[in-house]
Every structure is written in structure tokens, then in C-alpha cells.
Coordinates of C-alpha atoms in Angstrom, one line a residue:
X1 CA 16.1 -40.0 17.6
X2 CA 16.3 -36.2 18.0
X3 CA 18.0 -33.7 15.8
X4 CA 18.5 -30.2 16.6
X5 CA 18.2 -27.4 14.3
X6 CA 20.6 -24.3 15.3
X7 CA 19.5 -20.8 14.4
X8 CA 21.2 -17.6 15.0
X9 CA 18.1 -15.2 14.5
X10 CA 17.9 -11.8 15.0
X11 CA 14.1 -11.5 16.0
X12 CA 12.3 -7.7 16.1
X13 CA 9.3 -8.2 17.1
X14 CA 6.7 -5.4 16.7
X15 CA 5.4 -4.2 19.9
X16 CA 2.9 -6.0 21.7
X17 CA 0.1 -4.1 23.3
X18 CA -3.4 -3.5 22.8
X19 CA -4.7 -3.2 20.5
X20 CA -2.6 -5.2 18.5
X21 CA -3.0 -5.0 15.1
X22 CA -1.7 -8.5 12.5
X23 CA -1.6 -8.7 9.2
X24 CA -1.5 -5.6 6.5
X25 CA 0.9 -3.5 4.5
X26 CA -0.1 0.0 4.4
X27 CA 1.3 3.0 2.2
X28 CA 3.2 0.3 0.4
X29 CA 4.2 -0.3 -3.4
X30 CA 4.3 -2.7 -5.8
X31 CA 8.0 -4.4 -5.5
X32 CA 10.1 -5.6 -9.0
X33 CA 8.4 -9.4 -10.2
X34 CA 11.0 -11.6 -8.2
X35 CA 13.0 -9.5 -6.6
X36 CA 12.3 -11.0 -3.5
X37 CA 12.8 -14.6 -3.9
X38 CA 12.7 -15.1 -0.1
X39 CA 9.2 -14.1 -0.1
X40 CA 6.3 -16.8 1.1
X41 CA 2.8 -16.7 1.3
X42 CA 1.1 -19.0 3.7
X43 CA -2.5 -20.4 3.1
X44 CA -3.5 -21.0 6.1
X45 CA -6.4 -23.7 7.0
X46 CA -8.2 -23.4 10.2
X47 CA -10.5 -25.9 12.1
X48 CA -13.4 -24.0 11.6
X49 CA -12.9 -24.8 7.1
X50 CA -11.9 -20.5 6.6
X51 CA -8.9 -19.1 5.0
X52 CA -6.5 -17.1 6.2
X53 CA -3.3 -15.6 5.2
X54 CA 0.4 -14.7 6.3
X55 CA 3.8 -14.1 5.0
X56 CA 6.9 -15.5 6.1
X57 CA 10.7 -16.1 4.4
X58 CA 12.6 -19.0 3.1
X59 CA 15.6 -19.7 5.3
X60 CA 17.0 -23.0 3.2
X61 CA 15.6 -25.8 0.9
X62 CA 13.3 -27.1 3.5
X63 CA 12.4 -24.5 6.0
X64 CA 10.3 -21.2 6.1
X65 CA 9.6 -18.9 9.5
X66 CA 6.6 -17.6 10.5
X67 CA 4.6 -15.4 13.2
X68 CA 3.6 -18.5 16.0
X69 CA 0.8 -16.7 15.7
X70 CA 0.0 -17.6 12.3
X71 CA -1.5 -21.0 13.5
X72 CA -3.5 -23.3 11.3
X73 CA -5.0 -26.7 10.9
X74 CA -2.7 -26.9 7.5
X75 CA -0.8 -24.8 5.0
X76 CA -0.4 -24.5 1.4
X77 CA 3.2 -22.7 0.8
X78 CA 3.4 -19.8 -2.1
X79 CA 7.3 -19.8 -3.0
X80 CA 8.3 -17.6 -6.3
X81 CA 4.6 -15.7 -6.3
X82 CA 4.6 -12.1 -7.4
X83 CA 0.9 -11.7 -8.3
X84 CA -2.0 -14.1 -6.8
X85 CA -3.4 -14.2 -10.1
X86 CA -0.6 -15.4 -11.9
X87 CA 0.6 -18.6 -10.6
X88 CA 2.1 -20.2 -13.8
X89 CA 5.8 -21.6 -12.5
X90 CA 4.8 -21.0 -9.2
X91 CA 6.1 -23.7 -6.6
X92 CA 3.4 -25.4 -3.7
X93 CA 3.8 -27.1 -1.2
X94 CA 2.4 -28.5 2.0
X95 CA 4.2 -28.2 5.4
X96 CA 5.2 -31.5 7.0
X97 CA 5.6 -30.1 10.5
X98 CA 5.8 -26.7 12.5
X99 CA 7.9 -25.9 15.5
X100 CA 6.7 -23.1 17.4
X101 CA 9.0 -21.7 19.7
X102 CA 8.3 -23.0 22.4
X103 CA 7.9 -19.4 25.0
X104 CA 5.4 -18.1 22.6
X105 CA 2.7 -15.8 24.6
X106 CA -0.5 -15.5 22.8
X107 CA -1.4 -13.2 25.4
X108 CA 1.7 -10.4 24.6
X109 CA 3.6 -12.3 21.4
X110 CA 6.3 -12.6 23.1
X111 CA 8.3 -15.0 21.0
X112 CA 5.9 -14.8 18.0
X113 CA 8.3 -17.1 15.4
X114 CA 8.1 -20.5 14.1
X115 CA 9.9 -22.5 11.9
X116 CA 7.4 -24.9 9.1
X117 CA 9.0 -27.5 7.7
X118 CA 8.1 -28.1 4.3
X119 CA 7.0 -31.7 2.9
X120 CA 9.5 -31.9 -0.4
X121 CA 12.7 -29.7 -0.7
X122 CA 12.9 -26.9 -2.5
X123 CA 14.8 -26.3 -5.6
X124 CA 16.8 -22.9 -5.5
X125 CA 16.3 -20.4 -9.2
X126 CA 16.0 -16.8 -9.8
X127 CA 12.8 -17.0 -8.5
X128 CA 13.0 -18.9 -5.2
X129 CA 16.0 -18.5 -2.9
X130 CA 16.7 -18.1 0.6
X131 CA 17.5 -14.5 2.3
X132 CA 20.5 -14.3 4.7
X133 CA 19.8 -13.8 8.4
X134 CA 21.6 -11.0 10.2
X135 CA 25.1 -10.9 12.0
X136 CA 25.3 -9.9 16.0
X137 CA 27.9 -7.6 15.0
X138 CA 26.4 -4.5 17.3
X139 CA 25.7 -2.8 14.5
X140 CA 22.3 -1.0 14.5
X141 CA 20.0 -0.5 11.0
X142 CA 18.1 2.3 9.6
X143 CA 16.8 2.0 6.2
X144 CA 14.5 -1.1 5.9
X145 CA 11.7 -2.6 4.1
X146 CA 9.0 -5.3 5.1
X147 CA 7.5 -6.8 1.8
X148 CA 3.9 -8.7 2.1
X149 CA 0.7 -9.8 0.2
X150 CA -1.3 -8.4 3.6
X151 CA -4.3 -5.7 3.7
X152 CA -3.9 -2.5 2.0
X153 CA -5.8 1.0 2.6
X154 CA -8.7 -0.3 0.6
X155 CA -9.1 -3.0 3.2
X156 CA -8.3 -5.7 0.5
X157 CA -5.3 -8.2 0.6
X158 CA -2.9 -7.3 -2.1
X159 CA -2.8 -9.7 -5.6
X160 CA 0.9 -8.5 -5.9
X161 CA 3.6 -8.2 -3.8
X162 CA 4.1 -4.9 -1.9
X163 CA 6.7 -3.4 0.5
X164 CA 6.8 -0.4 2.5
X165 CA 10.2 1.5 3.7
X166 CA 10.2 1.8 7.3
X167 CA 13.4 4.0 9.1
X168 CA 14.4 2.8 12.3
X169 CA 14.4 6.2 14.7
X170 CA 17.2 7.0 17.6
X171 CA 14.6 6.9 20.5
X172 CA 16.1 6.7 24.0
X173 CA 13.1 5.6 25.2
X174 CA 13.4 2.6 23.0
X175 CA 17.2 2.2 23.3
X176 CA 16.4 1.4 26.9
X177 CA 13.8 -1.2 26.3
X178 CA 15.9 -2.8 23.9
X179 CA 13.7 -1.9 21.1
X180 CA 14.1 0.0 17.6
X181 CA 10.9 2.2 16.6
X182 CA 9.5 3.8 13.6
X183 CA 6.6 6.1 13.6
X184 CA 4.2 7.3 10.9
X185 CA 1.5 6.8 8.7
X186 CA 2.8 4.3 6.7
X187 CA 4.5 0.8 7.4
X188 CA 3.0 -2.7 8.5
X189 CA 0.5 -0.8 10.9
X190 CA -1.1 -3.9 11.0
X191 CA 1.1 -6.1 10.4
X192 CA 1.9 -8.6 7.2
X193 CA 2.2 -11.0 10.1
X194 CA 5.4 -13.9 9.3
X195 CA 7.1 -11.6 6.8
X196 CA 10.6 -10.6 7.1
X197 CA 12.5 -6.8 8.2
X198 CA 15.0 -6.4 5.3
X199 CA 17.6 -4.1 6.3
X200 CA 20.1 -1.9 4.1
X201 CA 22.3 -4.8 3.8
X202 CA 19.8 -7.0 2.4
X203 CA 19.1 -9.2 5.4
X204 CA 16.6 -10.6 7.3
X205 CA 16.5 -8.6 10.9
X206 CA 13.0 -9.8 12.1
X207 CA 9.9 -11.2 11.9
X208 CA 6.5 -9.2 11.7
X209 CA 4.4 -10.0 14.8
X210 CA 2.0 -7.2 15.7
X211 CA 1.6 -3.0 16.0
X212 CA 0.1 -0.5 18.1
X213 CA -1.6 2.4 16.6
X214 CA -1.0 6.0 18.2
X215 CA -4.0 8.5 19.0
X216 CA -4.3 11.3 16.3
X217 CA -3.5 8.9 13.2
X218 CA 0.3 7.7 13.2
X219 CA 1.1 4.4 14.5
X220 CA 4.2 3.3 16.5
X221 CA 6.2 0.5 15.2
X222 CA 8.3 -0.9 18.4
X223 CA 10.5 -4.1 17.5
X224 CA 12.2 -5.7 20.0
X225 CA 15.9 -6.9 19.0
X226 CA 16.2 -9.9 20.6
X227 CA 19.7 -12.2 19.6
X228 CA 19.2 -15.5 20.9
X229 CA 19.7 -19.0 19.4
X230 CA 16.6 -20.6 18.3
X231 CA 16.5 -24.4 19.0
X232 CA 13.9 -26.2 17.9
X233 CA 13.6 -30.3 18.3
X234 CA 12.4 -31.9 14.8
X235 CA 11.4 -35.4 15.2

């Protein structure tokens, strides 16, 4: 038997070309304990016995998405984590099965989301709740974070949970490639790969994929608005 799960995602994926950069917040700051219940963190654990790291959100009681780049053998699931080295009350849990969509490029990331289903569902408090998704009503956002746990300017990942404000720039270059940008020093340069774009209105616009760093310093942050129902076949 096949059941389909229906998605109405707004994806912005960060722009794809070399070289592409995943998995760090930089010129971020320490959010408020829990004031991100959405927020994940993914142990990742690859073939080769290493582990890595990404972020992603919680959409419901039993799924999370993801970067399909942020592969692995198996996960452990973070959900109500502020700091890594306090993890008293904090919920884990294994992931029962991934669906990665299934026009994922590894070659340009095209597509770079997944959805994990988790192994036991998740019971909603102040600390752990789903984040909204956002409407295709045309409208277009400006002020917006992306929270994560990824690399900072020391080079180290971050114990607690950081965010950095990114502003969405009118660019008719972008406009006509049916992307928003951001440019700067600051942002997820290289990337906290799975976590969410929060937008003014508090919900989830996109998915953190990958960056592209600019000569001189700054670093262009292309996402790539792309409505499209996400259908995924759980078995």
C-alpha cells in the first residue's frame, strides 16, 4: 500500500555554483533558550564510522526536512536543544526512513530537500513545536533569519544555537532568475545546511542548501523561490 504525503513548500535554495560552500553560520548570535522550538539538529552517521552534522525544522509530530544533501548511514534527531552541552529534557530520536526528493542533483543541488521520518512521534511543549510553512500569496520577504548549530568564524561548530539576519535585496538580476539575494559578510556563507529561512512573519520560506562566496570578501546568497508541491511516497 502507498500513502502520499502532500506538501506545499516554498523551497529557496541558496545558489548552486562553485565553490559551494555547506554548513556554517557566520556573524551570527546566540538566539533566546527555546525560542526556536522548530529547530533540529541532525547527527549524522556515515559509512566510513565519522560524524557529521546538519540542521533542519520540524514540520509535524513525525516529520523533519532536511538538505538531500545531508545524507547519512543513520541519524540521531536533537529536538528542544539550545546548548550541546546541556541536553537534560532534551528529546532523541532515530529516523525510521528518509525521502529524498526525488530530482535531487548532487552535481548543482538542485532540489536539495528531504523529508526524515522519525521512528516514535513527537510530543508537542514549549520547547518542541512545529514552524508553519509559507503561503503562495505573491508576497515577497525582506527581513529574515536562518538559525543553526553550524561553523562559526572560529571554525568551530557552535554549542548554542545561533542565527544570523539576512535582508532579502531588490536585484533585477535576480528577479529574472527567479531568485531573492543577499549580500555581505555575514549570513550562512557556508551554509547551516537543512535549517530553515524564517521570514518576518515567522515562517518557514526555505531550506539552506549551499553559497557562493564573492571575490574581495562578501559572499552572495542567491535562493531560488521555487513553489511546487512536494510528493513523497512513504511505504
Amino acid at each position: 500500500m502507498v500513502t502520499h504525503l502532500n506538501l506545499m513548500v516554498l523551497v529557496l535554495v541558496l545558489t548552486l555554483q562553485e565553490p559551494v560552500h555547506t554548513g556554517e553560520i557566520i556573524g551570527g548570535h546566540e538566539v533566546v533558550a527555546h525560542s526556536r522550538p522548530y529547530m533540529v539538529l541532525l547527527e549524522r552517521h556515515m559509512s566510513n564510522g565519522q560524524k557529521k552534522y546538519c540542521d533542519g525544522f520540524l514540520l509535524n509530530e513525525e516529520f523533519v526536512m532536511t538538505a538531500a544533501h545531508c545524507h547519512a548511514k543513520f541519524y540521531r534527531v536533537f529536538l528542544g536543544l539550545h546548548d550541546y552541552r546541556k541536553q537534560n529534557g532534551v528529546w532523541r530520536v532515530n529516523v525510521y526512513k528518509k525521502f529524498q526528493h526525488k530530482g535531487f542533483n548532487e552535481t548543482d543541488f538542485r532540489n536539495d530537500i528531504m523529508l526524515l521520518k522519525l521512528s516514535a512521534e513527537v510530543k508537542f511543549n514549549d520547547k518542541v513545536k512545529p514552524v508553519a510553512l509559507a503561503d503562495d500569496d505573491g508576497s515577497v520577504p525582506k527581513s529574515c533569519v536562518v538559525p543553526g548549530w553550524g561553523t562559526t568564524e572560529k571554525g568551530e561548530l557552535s554549542d548554542v544555537l545561533l542565527e544570523v539576519n539576512v535582508t532579502l535585496t531588490d536585484s533585477e538580476i535576480c528577479a529574472k532568475e527567479n531568485k531573492y539575494c543577499s549580500e555581505g559578510q555575514t549570513g550562512p556563507s557556508t551554509g547551516d545546511s537543512g535549517g530553515p529561512l524564517v521570514c518576518e512573519d515567522g515562517k518557514a520560506y526555505g531550506v539552506v542548501s549551499a553559497s557562493r562566496p564573492k571575490p574581495g570578501g562578501s559572499t552572495i546568497y542567491s535562493y531560488i523561490s521555487l513553489i511546487k508541491l512536494v510528493s513523497f511516497d512513504l511505504f
